[in-house]
Amino acid sequence: MPPPEKSFARDLATSHFAIAGADLRIGDIPVRELAARYGTPLFIYDGSVMRRSYRALAEALSGFARIHYSVKANPTAAIIRLFCDEGAGVEIASLGEYRVAQAAGVKPEDILFAGPAKGARELEIVVAGGIGEIHLESLEEIARLTAIAARLNVTVPVSIRVNPVASAQGGAMRMGGKPAPFGFDEETISEVVGKVLSAPQLDLRGVHLFAGTQILDEAVLLAQWRHGIDVAGRVAAIAGQPLKTIDLGGGLGIPYFAGDGQLDLAKLSAGLPGLRQQLKSDPRLADARLVVEPGRFLAGPAGIYVVAINAAKVSRGARFLITDGGMHHHLAASGNLGQIIKRDYPILAPAHMNATEASSATIVGPLCTPLDTLARKVEMPNLSAGDLIAVLQSGAYGRTASPVGFLSHPLPSEILIEDGKIEVIHLKEA
Ligand SMILES: Cc1ncc(COP(=O)(O)O)c(C=O)c1O
């Protein structure tokens, strides 16, 4: 009987990719071959899995909301292009992300810009280059943007980001309902609406809420969205004008640990007629365009992080597999990206998928810190130096959410595979 973690990782691998004999295959190529060709550590992203996630969500939200890919999850131009090709817009949080979106060919009107500390220079460049909406998050930002718009003699489309009073129960990392630097507290919206309306250079289009990430319960999402529409109604009433957009945020979760469920898209979809009714009943919201801006849900399942074992060591009875990659490339998998309880990401040996024997091992990276641990006392095949280990669910918040400069190892290789085509995103220096 395999331990649950093992079967959980295997189930994920089977549903996203393919297993043939000893090999995990991505895009019909053994991971072993990809690792030999591009070196390790290596992030592999499967474009067809990304499209599958996008299409499933787009179908569930059909006629309700447009999807904007949250670029911070994986700011790779080829991945942004893939989602936009499917019909998505994007949500960005910096000038750097704006530039990648531009390089990926995203139209300015399809870009929404949120973030709690947008600087004058980045605002100016984005306004001059064209932007769908800027989501205002502080009084200073309102003043800064008004001055820039006046200087450039343009009107800037804006939304008010609201930090909601109701917290998102069930989200692993709550960002709403408590003191937060993100957006304006819901209790203060009258004052904020007044400030925005008093600046003729700002065109108030809507509201934006983002209450938390890694939400696996569709009822929690629907409750947040209902609350978002309620806030939108109040903003429209205070402003005395209809809203053009309501951005309900991202936060759609994916399973990382044995026992985690999948977000039930059918149930999510079944809850939308009620929200549509809520929108229709308010003439100021009836024509608003709804936006949902997930990152993790779209990119996460499609990626794996492959590392090679450099040494297999027993220390005082405990077996360690010491690999060439770790928290400097994949902080989240080491449990150090905001997790309160450290639990192991789904992990497997991609060239030993038919192994029948297993033993307990702790898998660690090359950094000189015990924080650099990828799995704690997991059952793995009997692996030795040169063998590969893969961390699943690694397509979002991987390399770019990690302290890549810590200990000065090279950046990992990264590739995107789709329809037999391999796009090299980055090749690790030799
Ligand atoms: C404003 C905003 N939108 C979208 C996202 C994407 O969240 P997720 O990847 O959980 O969908 C984030 C993540 O922090 C965010 O801050």
Short mmCIF file of C-alpha atoms and ligand atoms in Angstrom, two decimals:
data_model
loop_
_atom_site.label_atom_id
_atom_site.label_comp_id
_atom_site.label_asym_id
_atom_site.label_seq_id
_atom_site.Cartn_x
_atom_site.Cartn_y
_atom_site.Cartn_z
CA MET A 1 0.00 0.00 0.00
CA PRO A 2 1.70 3.28 -1.02
CA PRO A 3 1.67 6.13 1.45
CA PRO A 4 -0.99 8.74 0.55
CA GLU A 5 1.54 11.39 -0.48
CA LYS A 6 2.98 9.01 -3.01
CA SER A 7 -0.32 8.11 -4.58
CA PHE A 8 -1.39 11.78 -4.45
CA ALA A 9 1.68 12.83 -6.49
CA ARG A 10 1.17 9.93 -8.87
CA ASP A 11 -2.50 10.79 -9.36
CA LEU A 12 -1.58 14.38 -10.20
CA ALA A 13 1.12 13.20 -12.62
CA THR A 14 -1.38 10.91 -14.32
CA SER A 15 -4.07 13.52 -14.64
CA HIS A 16 -1.79 16.30 -15.94
CA PHE A 17 0.94 14.43 -17.82
CA ALA A 18 1.60 10.77 -18.70
CA ILE A 19 3.43 7.84 -17.16
CA ALA A 20 4.94 5.10 -19.34
CA GLY A 21 7.04 2.39 -17.70
CA ALA A 22 9.66 4.03 -15.52
CA ASP A 23 9.11 7.46 -17.02
CA LEU A 24 7.04 10.52 -16.32
CA ARG A 25 6.51 12.08 -19.76
CA ILE A 26 5.65 15.69 -20.51
CA GLY A 27 4.59 16.64 -24.02
CA ASP A 28 5.30 12.97 -24.82
CA ILE A 29 8.97 13.28 -23.92
CA PRO A 30 10.48 11.52 -20.89
CA VAL A 31 11.44 14.05 -18.21
CA ARG A 32 14.73 12.12 -18.01
CA GLU A 33 15.53 13.14 -21.60
CA LEU A 34 14.55 16.77 -21.02
CA ALA A 35 16.77 16.91 -17.93
CA ALA A 36 19.69 15.47 -19.92
CA ARG A 37 19.15 17.98 -22.74
CA TYR A 38 18.56 21.18 -20.74
CA GLY A 39 20.33 20.35 -17.48
CA THR A 40 19.06 20.51 -13.91
CA PRO A 41 17.63 22.23 -11.99
CA LEU A 42 14.91 22.60 -14.62
CA PHE A 43 11.39 23.99 -14.63
CA ILE A 44 9.22 22.31 -17.28
CA TYR A 45 5.87 23.90 -18.17
CA ASP A 46 3.31 22.08 -20.27
CA GLY A 47 1.36 24.54 -22.44
CA SER A 48 -1.47 22.10 -23.10
CA VAL A 49 -2.10 21.73 -19.35
CA MET A 50 -2.24 25.53 -19.05
CA ARG A 51 -4.76 25.72 -21.89
CA ARG A 52 -6.82 22.96 -20.27
CA SER A 53 -6.98 24.87 -16.96
CA TYR A 54 -7.85 28.10 -18.77
CA ARG A 55 -10.59 26.50 -20.87
CA ALA A 56 -12.18 24.73 -17.90
CA LEU A 57 -12.34 28.00 -15.96
CA ALA A 58 -13.47 30.06 -18.97
CA GLU A 59 -16.29 27.60 -19.54
CA ALA A 60 -17.32 27.73 -15.88
CA LEU A 61 -17.34 31.55 -15.94
CA SER A 62 -18.82 31.84 -19.42
CA GLY A 63 -21.18 34.82 -19.72
CA PHE A 64 -20.20 36.01 -16.23
CA ALA A 65 -16.59 37.22 -16.13
CA ARG A 66 -13.52 37.65 -18.29
CA ILE A 67 -10.28 36.06 -17.09
CA HIS A 68 -7.20 38.25 -16.64
CA TYR A 69 -4.07 36.16 -16.02
CA SER A 70 -2.21 37.40 -12.93
CA VAL A 71 1.28 37.75 -14.34
CA LYS A 72 3.04 37.53 -10.95
CA ALA A 73 2.27 33.79 -10.84
CA ASN A 74 4.67 33.18 -13.72
CA PRO A 75 5.85 36.26 -15.63
CA THR A 76 7.14 34.44 -18.70
CA ALA A 77 6.30 36.12 -22.02
CA ALA A 78 5.51 32.80 -23.74
CA ILE A 79 3.07 31.87 -20.96
CA ILE A 80 1.39 35.29 -21.02
CA ARG A 81 1.06 34.95 -24.80
CA LEU A 82 -0.49 31.52 -24.41
CA PHE A 83 -3.23 32.77 -22.07
CA CYS A 84 -3.90 35.88 -24.16
CA ASP A 85 -4.15 33.68 -27.22
CA GLU A 86 -6.92 31.83 -25.33
CA GLY A 87 -8.74 35.14 -24.78
CA ALA A 88 -7.40 36.36 -21.44
CA GLY A 89 -6.36 39.86 -20.45
CA VAL A 90 -3.67 40.29 -17.78
CA GLU A 91 -3.27 41.77 -14.31
CA ILE A 92 0.15 43.24 -13.53
CA ALA A 93 1.82 44.63 -10.42
CA SER A 94 4.91 46.47 -11.67
CA LEU A 95 6.52 48.23 -14.60
CA GLY A 96 8.60 45.07 -15.15
CA GLU A 97 5.42 43.03 -15.58
CA TYR A 98 4.02 45.74 -17.88
CA ARG A 99 7.08 45.40 -20.09
CA VAL A 100 6.84 41.60 -20.23
CA ALA A 101 3.14 41.90 -21.10
CA GLN A 102 4.02 44.37 -23.87
CA ALA A 103 6.74 42.02 -25.13
CA ALA A 104 4.16 39.23 -25.17
CA GLY A 105 1.95 41.39 -27.41
CA VAL A 106 -0.84 42.14 -24.90
CA LYS A 107 -2.96 45.12 -25.96
CA PRO A 108 -2.74 48.05 -23.49
CA GLU A 109 -6.51 48.02 -22.91
CA ASP A 110 -6.25 44.40 -21.73
CA ILE A 111 -3.82 45.26 -18.92
CA LEU A 112 -4.97 46.03 -15.35
CA PHE A 113 -2.35 47.47 -12.98
CA ALA A 114 -2.69 46.82 -9.22
CA GLY A 115 -0.10 46.97 -6.41
CA PRO A 116 0.20 48.89 -3.13
CA ALA A 117 3.23 51.07 -3.96
CA LYS A 118 3.22 52.12 -7.57
CA GLY A 119 5.95 54.69 -8.09
CA ALA A 120 5.74 57.93 -10.07
CA ARG A 121 8.09 56.72 -12.79
CA GLU A 122 6.29 53.45 -13.40
CA LEU A 123 2.90 55.17 -13.37
CA GLU A 124 4.11 57.74 -15.87
CA ILE A 125 5.56 55.15 -18.25
CA VAL A 126 2.44 52.99 -18.05
CA VAL A 127 0.08 55.94 -18.58
CA ALA A 128 2.11 57.16 -21.55
CA GLY A 129 2.27 53.63 -23.02
CA GLY A 130 -1.45 52.91 -22.52
CA ILE A 131 -3.23 50.90 -19.84
CA GLY A 132 -6.69 49.36 -19.37
CA GLU A 133 -7.07 50.46 -15.75
CA ILE A 134 -4.95 51.52 -12.82
CA HIS A 135 -6.23 50.21 -9.51
CA LEU A 136 -5.78 52.94 -6.92
CA GLU A 137 -4.52 51.81 -3.52
CA SER A 138 -3.53 54.93 -1.52
CA LEU A 139 -4.26 58.65 -1.25
CA GLU A 140 -0.69 59.37 -2.34
CA GLU A 141 -1.26 57.33 -5.47
CA ILE A 142 -4.40 59.31 -6.30
CA ALA A 143 -2.41 62.56 -6.01
CA ARG A 144 0.56 61.13 -7.94
CA LEU A 145 -1.56 59.84 -10.79
CA THR A 146 -3.63 63.03 -10.99
CA ALA A 147 -0.43 65.09 -11.37
CA ILE A 148 0.95 62.74 -14.03
CA ALA A 149 -2.32 62.76 -16.00
CA ALA A 150 -2.45 66.55 -15.84
CA ARG A 151 1.14 66.82 -17.06
CA LEU A 152 0.54 64.39 -19.93
CA ASN A 153 -2.86 65.97 -20.59
CA VAL A 154 -4.71 62.65 -20.57
CA THR A 155 -7.57 61.06 -18.66
CA VAL A 156 -6.60 57.82 -16.90
CA PRO A 157 -9.08 54.95 -16.44
CA VAL A 158 -8.99 53.95 -12.76
CA SER A 159 -10.64 51.57 -10.33
CA ILE A 160 -10.67 51.72 -6.54
CA ARG A 161 -9.11 48.71 -4.83
CA VAL A 162 -11.10 47.93 -1.71
CA ASN A 163 -9.85 45.95 1.29
CA PRO A 164 -13.10 44.19 2.20
CA VAL A 165 -14.42 43.92 5.75
CA ALA A 166 -15.47 40.30 5.31
CA SER A 167 -12.48 37.98 5.46
CA ALA A 168 -12.15 35.08 3.07
CA GLN A 169 -12.58 32.13 5.35
CA GLY A 170 -10.73 29.17 3.88
CA GLY A 171 -8.04 31.04 1.96
CA ALA A 172 -4.55 29.88 2.94
CA MET A 173 -3.21 33.43 2.82
CA ARG A 174 -5.87 36.00 3.62
CA MET A 175 -5.34 39.46 2.22
CA GLY A 176 -8.69 41.01 3.09
CA GLY A 177 -10.84 41.60 6.15
CA LYS A 178 -7.95 42.61 8.38
CA PRO A 179 -5.51 45.51 8.55
CA ALA A 180 -3.67 45.44 5.22
CA PRO A 181 -1.58 47.69 2.99
CA PHE A 182 -3.60 46.59 -0.06
CA GLY A 183 -6.30 48.94 -1.29
CA PHE A 184 -8.56 51.19 0.79
CA ASP A 185 -10.46 49.88 3.81
CA GLU A 186 -14.07 49.33 2.87
CA GLU A 187 -15.08 51.57 5.78
CA THR A 188 -13.44 54.56 4.02
CA ILE A 189 -14.85 54.23 0.51
CA SER A 190 -17.07 57.35 0.65
CA GLU A 191 -14.06 59.56 1.24
CA VAL A 192 -12.00 57.79 -1.44
CA VAL A 193 -14.75 57.99 -4.07
CA GLY A 194 -15.04 61.71 -3.32
CA LYS A 195 -11.27 62.19 -3.83
CA VAL A 196 -11.27 60.31 -7.14
CA LEU A 197 -14.32 62.15 -8.47
CA SER A 198 -12.77 65.49 -7.60
CA ALA A 199 -9.88 64.77 -10.00
CA PRO A 200 -11.17 65.30 -13.57
CA GLN A 201 -8.03 63.57 -14.91
CA LEU A 202 -9.20 60.27 -13.37
CA ASP A 203 -12.03 58.33 -15.01
CA LEU A 204 -13.58 56.19 -12.26
CA ARG A 205 -14.56 52.93 -13.93
CA GLY A 206 -14.98 50.42 -11.16
CA VAL A 207 -13.81 48.53 -8.10
CA HIS A 208 -11.29 45.80 -7.43
CA LEU A 209 -11.23 43.37 -4.51
CA PHE A 210 -8.79 40.58 -3.73
CA ALA A 211 -9.53 38.78 -0.51
CA GLY A 212 -7.09 35.86 -0.37
CA THR A 213 -5.21 33.18 -2.23
CA GLN A 214 -5.31 29.35 -2.47
CA ILE A 215 -9.07 29.04 -1.97
CA LEU A 216 -10.29 25.52 -2.67
CA ASP A 217 -13.88 25.97 -1.54
CA GLU A 218 -16.16 27.38 -4.24
CA ALA A 219 -18.64 28.54 -1.58
CA VAL A 220 -15.93 30.82 -0.13
CA LEU A 221 -15.22 32.28 -3.56
CA LEU A 222 -18.90 32.84 -4.29
CA ALA A 223 -19.36 34.55 -0.90
CA GLN A 224 -16.38 36.83 -1.65
CA TRP A 225 -17.70 37.63 -5.09
CA ARG A 226 -21.17 38.38 -3.71
CA HIS A 227 -19.56 40.74 -1.23
CA GLY A 228 -17.51 42.32 -4.06
CA ILE A 229 -20.66 43.05 -6.03
CA ASP A 230 -22.25 44.50 -2.91
CA VAL A 231 -19.26 46.83 -2.44
CA ALA A 232 -19.45 47.77 -6.13
CA GLY A 233 -23.11 48.71 -5.66
CA ARG A 234 -22.23 50.99 -2.77
CA VAL A 235 -19.37 52.64 -4.69
CA ALA A 236 -21.70 53.24 -7.66
CA ALA A 237 -24.34 54.71 -5.35
CA ILE A 238 -21.84 57.03 -3.64
CA ALA A 239 -20.44 58.08 -7.03
CA GLY A 240 -23.95 58.42 -8.47
CA GLN A 241 -22.82 56.77 -11.68
CA PRO A 242 -22.80 53.30 -13.23
CA LEU A 243 -19.63 51.19 -13.00
CA LYS A 244 -17.94 49.77 -16.07
CA THR A 245 -15.82 47.09 -14.34
CA ILE A 246 -15.90 44.95 -11.22
CA ASP A 247 -12.68 43.02 -10.64
CA LEU A 248 -13.37 40.21 -8.17
CA GLY A 249 -9.71 39.18 -7.77
CA GLY A 250 -7.96 35.82 -8.10
CA GLY A 251 -7.22 33.34 -5.36
CA LEU A 252 -8.54 30.17 -6.99
CA GLY A 253 -6.63 27.31 -5.40
CA ILE A 254 -5.06 24.07 -6.57
CA PRO A 255 -4.36 20.94 -4.51
CA TYR A 256 -0.84 20.77 -3.07
CA PHE A 257 -1.20 18.24 -0.29
CA ALA A 258 -2.75 14.80 0.14
CA GLY A 259 -6.33 15.43 1.24
CA ASP A 260 -6.66 18.77 -0.60
CA GLY A 261 -9.72 18.75 -2.85
CA GLN A 262 -9.98 20.31 -6.30
CA LEU A 263 -11.97 23.50 -6.68
CA ASP A 264 -15.33 22.31 -8.00
CA LEU A 265 -15.91 24.41 -11.12
CA ALA A 266 -19.36 22.95 -11.73
CA LYS A 267 -20.49 24.11 -8.29
CA LEU A 268 -18.81 27.48 -8.84
CA SER A 269 -20.70 27.84 -12.11
CA ALA A 270 -23.95 26.80 -10.47
CA GLY A 271 -23.60 29.73 -8.05
CA LEU A 272 -23.26 32.36 -10.78
CA PRO A 273 -26.93 32.87 -11.75
CA GLY A 274 -27.51 34.22 -8.24
CA LEU A 275 -24.69 36.73 -8.70
CA ARG A 276 -25.99 37.70 -12.14
CA GLN A 277 -29.35 38.39 -10.54
CA GLN A 278 -27.62 40.55 -7.93
CA LEU A 279 -25.95 42.55 -10.73
CA LYS A 280 -29.12 42.90 -12.79
CA SER A 281 -31.10 44.18 -9.85
CA ASP A 282 -28.84 47.26 -9.59
CA PRO A 283 -29.14 49.46 -12.71
CA ARG A 284 -25.73 50.99 -11.93
CA LEU A 285 -24.09 47.54 -12.16
CA ALA A 286 -26.22 45.92 -14.83
CA ASP A 287 -23.77 46.70 -17.65
CA ALA A 288 -20.53 46.29 -15.68
CA ARG A 289 -17.86 43.99 -17.09
CA LEU A 290 -16.80 41.39 -14.51
CA VAL A 291 -13.16 40.30 -14.18
CA VAL A 292 -11.55 37.38 -12.35
CA GLU A 293 -7.73 37.46 -12.16
CA PRO A 294 -6.26 34.09 -11.18
CA GLY A 295 -2.59 33.18 -11.41
CA ARG A 296 -1.97 29.96 -9.50
CA PHE A 297 -5.02 28.14 -10.89
CA LEU A 298 -3.96 28.75 -14.50
CA ALA A 299 -0.20 28.18 -14.29
CA GLY A 300 0.39 26.03 -11.18
CA PRO A 301 -0.61 22.52 -12.26
CA ALA A 302 1.28 22.77 -15.56
CA GLY A 303 4.77 23.07 -14.11
CA ILE A 304 7.27 20.70 -12.51
CA TYR A 305 10.66 21.49 -10.97
CA VAL A 306 13.27 18.82 -11.68
CA VAL A 307 16.41 18.46 -9.59
CA ALA A 308 19.23 15.91 -9.61
CA ILE A 309 20.66 14.19 -6.56
CA ASN A 310 24.26 15.17 -5.86
CA ALA A 311 24.72 13.04 -2.79
CA ALA A 312 22.76 10.47 -0.78
CA LYS A 313 23.90 10.56 2.82
CA VAL A 314 22.93 8.88 6.07
CA SER A 315 23.33 11.06 9.13
CA ARG A 316 22.70 9.44 12.51
CA GLY A 317 20.27 7.00 10.98
CA ALA A 318 18.41 9.53 8.81
CA ARG A 319 18.76 9.35 5.03
CA PHE A 320 19.21 12.62 3.12
CA LEU A 321 19.00 13.09 -0.62
CA ILE A 322 20.94 16.28 -1.35
CA THR A 323 19.98 17.82 -4.67
CA ASP A 324 21.24 20.55 -6.98
CA GLY A 325 18.07 22.65 -6.55
CA GLY A 326 15.97 23.93 -3.68
CA MET A 327 14.51 26.98 -1.99
CA HIS A 328 16.58 29.49 -4.01
CA HIS A 329 14.54 28.45 -7.08
CA HIS A 330 11.37 27.24 -5.41
CA LEU A 331 10.82 28.92 -2.08
CA ALA A 332 7.17 27.86 -1.94
CA ALA A 333 8.04 24.15 -2.17
CA SER A 334 10.40 24.53 0.80
CA GLY A 335 7.44 25.82 2.86
CA ASN A 336 8.93 29.28 3.34
CA LEU A 337 6.60 31.39 1.18
CA GLY A 338 4.02 32.40 3.73
CA GLN A 339 3.06 28.88 4.84
CA ILE A 340 2.34 28.55 8.54
CA ILE A 341 2.71 24.78 8.61
CA LYS A 342 5.46 23.27 6.47
CA ARG A 343 4.07 20.46 4.38
CA ASP A 344 5.66 18.80 1.39
CA TYR A 345 4.65 19.60 -2.15
CA PRO A 346 3.82 16.50 -4.22
CA ILE A 347 7.12 14.94 -5.14
CA LEU A 348 8.20 11.90 -7.17
CA ALA A 349 11.13 10.31 -8.98
CA PRO A 350 10.33 10.94 -12.69
CA ALA A 351 12.61 8.17 -14.00
CA HIS A 352 11.60 5.56 -11.39
CA MET A 353 7.84 5.58 -11.79
CA ASN A 354 7.62 1.77 -11.75
CA ALA A 355 9.83 1.25 -8.68
CA THR A 356 8.42 -1.28 -6.27
CA GLU A 357 10.73 -0.65 -3.33
CA ALA A 358 10.78 2.53 -1.28
CA SER A 359 12.54 3.97 1.72
CA SER A 360 12.22 7.09 3.80
CA ALA A 361 14.35 10.10 2.87
CA THR A 362 14.53 13.81 3.58
CA ILE A 363 15.16 15.77 0.38
CA VAL A 364 17.22 18.92 0.76
CA GLY A 365 18.69 21.51 -1.59
CA PRO A 366 22.29 22.76 -1.84
CA LEU A 367 21.98 25.82 0.42
CA CYS A 368 23.71 25.95 3.78
CA THR A 369 20.51 26.26 5.77
CA PRO A 370 18.03 23.74 7.15
CA LEU A 371 15.29 25.91 5.59
CA ASP A 372 16.34 24.46 2.24
CA THR A 373 14.25 21.30 2.55
CA LEU A 374 11.97 20.07 -0.23
CA ALA A 375 10.48 17.03 1.54
CA ARG A 376 10.61 15.64 5.04
CA LYS A 377 10.88 11.88 5.60
CA VAL A 378 9.03 10.89 2.44
CA GLU A 379 8.84 7.43 0.95
CA MET A 380 10.87 7.51 -2.27
CA PRO A 381 12.32 4.79 -4.50
CA ASN A 382 15.88 3.85 -3.56
CA LEU A 383 17.64 6.72 -5.28
CA SER A 384 21.30 7.64 -5.49
CA ALA A 385 23.55 10.36 -6.93
CA GLY A 386 22.56 11.28 -10.48
CA ASP A 387 18.90 10.27 -10.07
CA LEU A 388 16.13 12.81 -10.60
CA ILE A 389 13.41 14.15 -8.33
CA ALA A 390 10.46 16.24 -9.54
CA VAL A 391 8.29 18.63 -7.53
CA LEU A 392 4.79 18.87 -9.02
CA GLN A 393 2.32 21.80 -8.94
CA SER A 394 5.28 24.12 -9.59
CA GLY A 395 4.12 26.27 -12.51
CA ALA A 396 3.13 29.25 -10.33
CA TYR A 397 5.13 31.20 -7.74
CA GLY A 398 8.29 29.23 -8.55
CA ARG A 399 11.51 30.82 -9.74
CA THR A 400 10.28 34.42 -9.67
CA ALA A 401 8.91 34.07 -6.14
CA SER A 402 12.25 32.75 -4.84
CA PRO A 403 15.50 34.24 -3.45
CA VAL A 404 17.51 33.35 -6.56
CA GLY A 405 20.53 35.37 -5.42
CA PHE A 406 20.91 33.52 -2.12
CA LEU A 407 24.19 31.53 -2.27
CA SER A 408 24.81 32.65 -5.87
CA HIS A 409 23.88 29.47 -7.67
CA PRO A 410 22.97 29.82 -11.36
CA LEU A 411 19.35 30.35 -12.37
CA PRO A 412 17.57 27.12 -13.32
CA SER A 413 16.78 26.18 -16.89
CA GLU A 414 13.15 26.76 -17.87
CA ILE A 415 11.28 25.35 -20.86
CA LEU A 416 7.72 25.46 -22.18
CA ILE A 417 6.52 22.42 -24.14
CA GLU A 418 3.50 22.33 -26.38
CA ASP A 419 2.54 20.18 -29.37
CA GLY A 420 6.00 18.70 -29.62
CA LYS A 421 7.56 22.18 -29.69
CA ILE A 422 9.97 23.21 -26.97
CA GLU A 423 10.53 26.88 -26.21
CA VAL A 424 13.61 27.55 -24.12
CA ILE A 425 12.79 30.30 -21.63
CA HIS A 426 16.17 30.18 -19.94
CA LEU A 427 19.15 27.88 -20.29
CA LYS A 428 21.19 27.41 -17.13
CA GLU A 429 24.76 28.60 -17.48
CA ALA A 430 27.22 25.73 -17.67
C1 LIG B 1 -4.10 41.73 -6.78
C2 LIG B 1 -3.85 40.30 -7.03
N1 LIG B 1 -4.51 39.70 -8.04
C3 LIG B 1 -4.30 38.40 -8.35
C4 LIG B 1 -3.41 37.63 -7.63
C5 LIG B 1 -3.22 36.20 -8.01
O1 LIG B 1 -3.57 35.34 -7.00
P1 LIG B 1 -3.70 33.78 -7.24
O2 LIG B 1 -2.46 33.31 -7.88
O3 LIG B 1 -3.92 33.24 -5.88
O4 LIG B 1 -4.89 33.58 -8.14
C6 LIG B 1 -2.70 38.21 -6.56
C7 LIG B 1 -1.75 37.42 -5.76
O5 LIG B 1 -1.18 37.82 -4.80
C8 LIG B 1 -2.93 39.58 -6.26
O6 LIG B 1 -2.28 40.19 -5.26
#
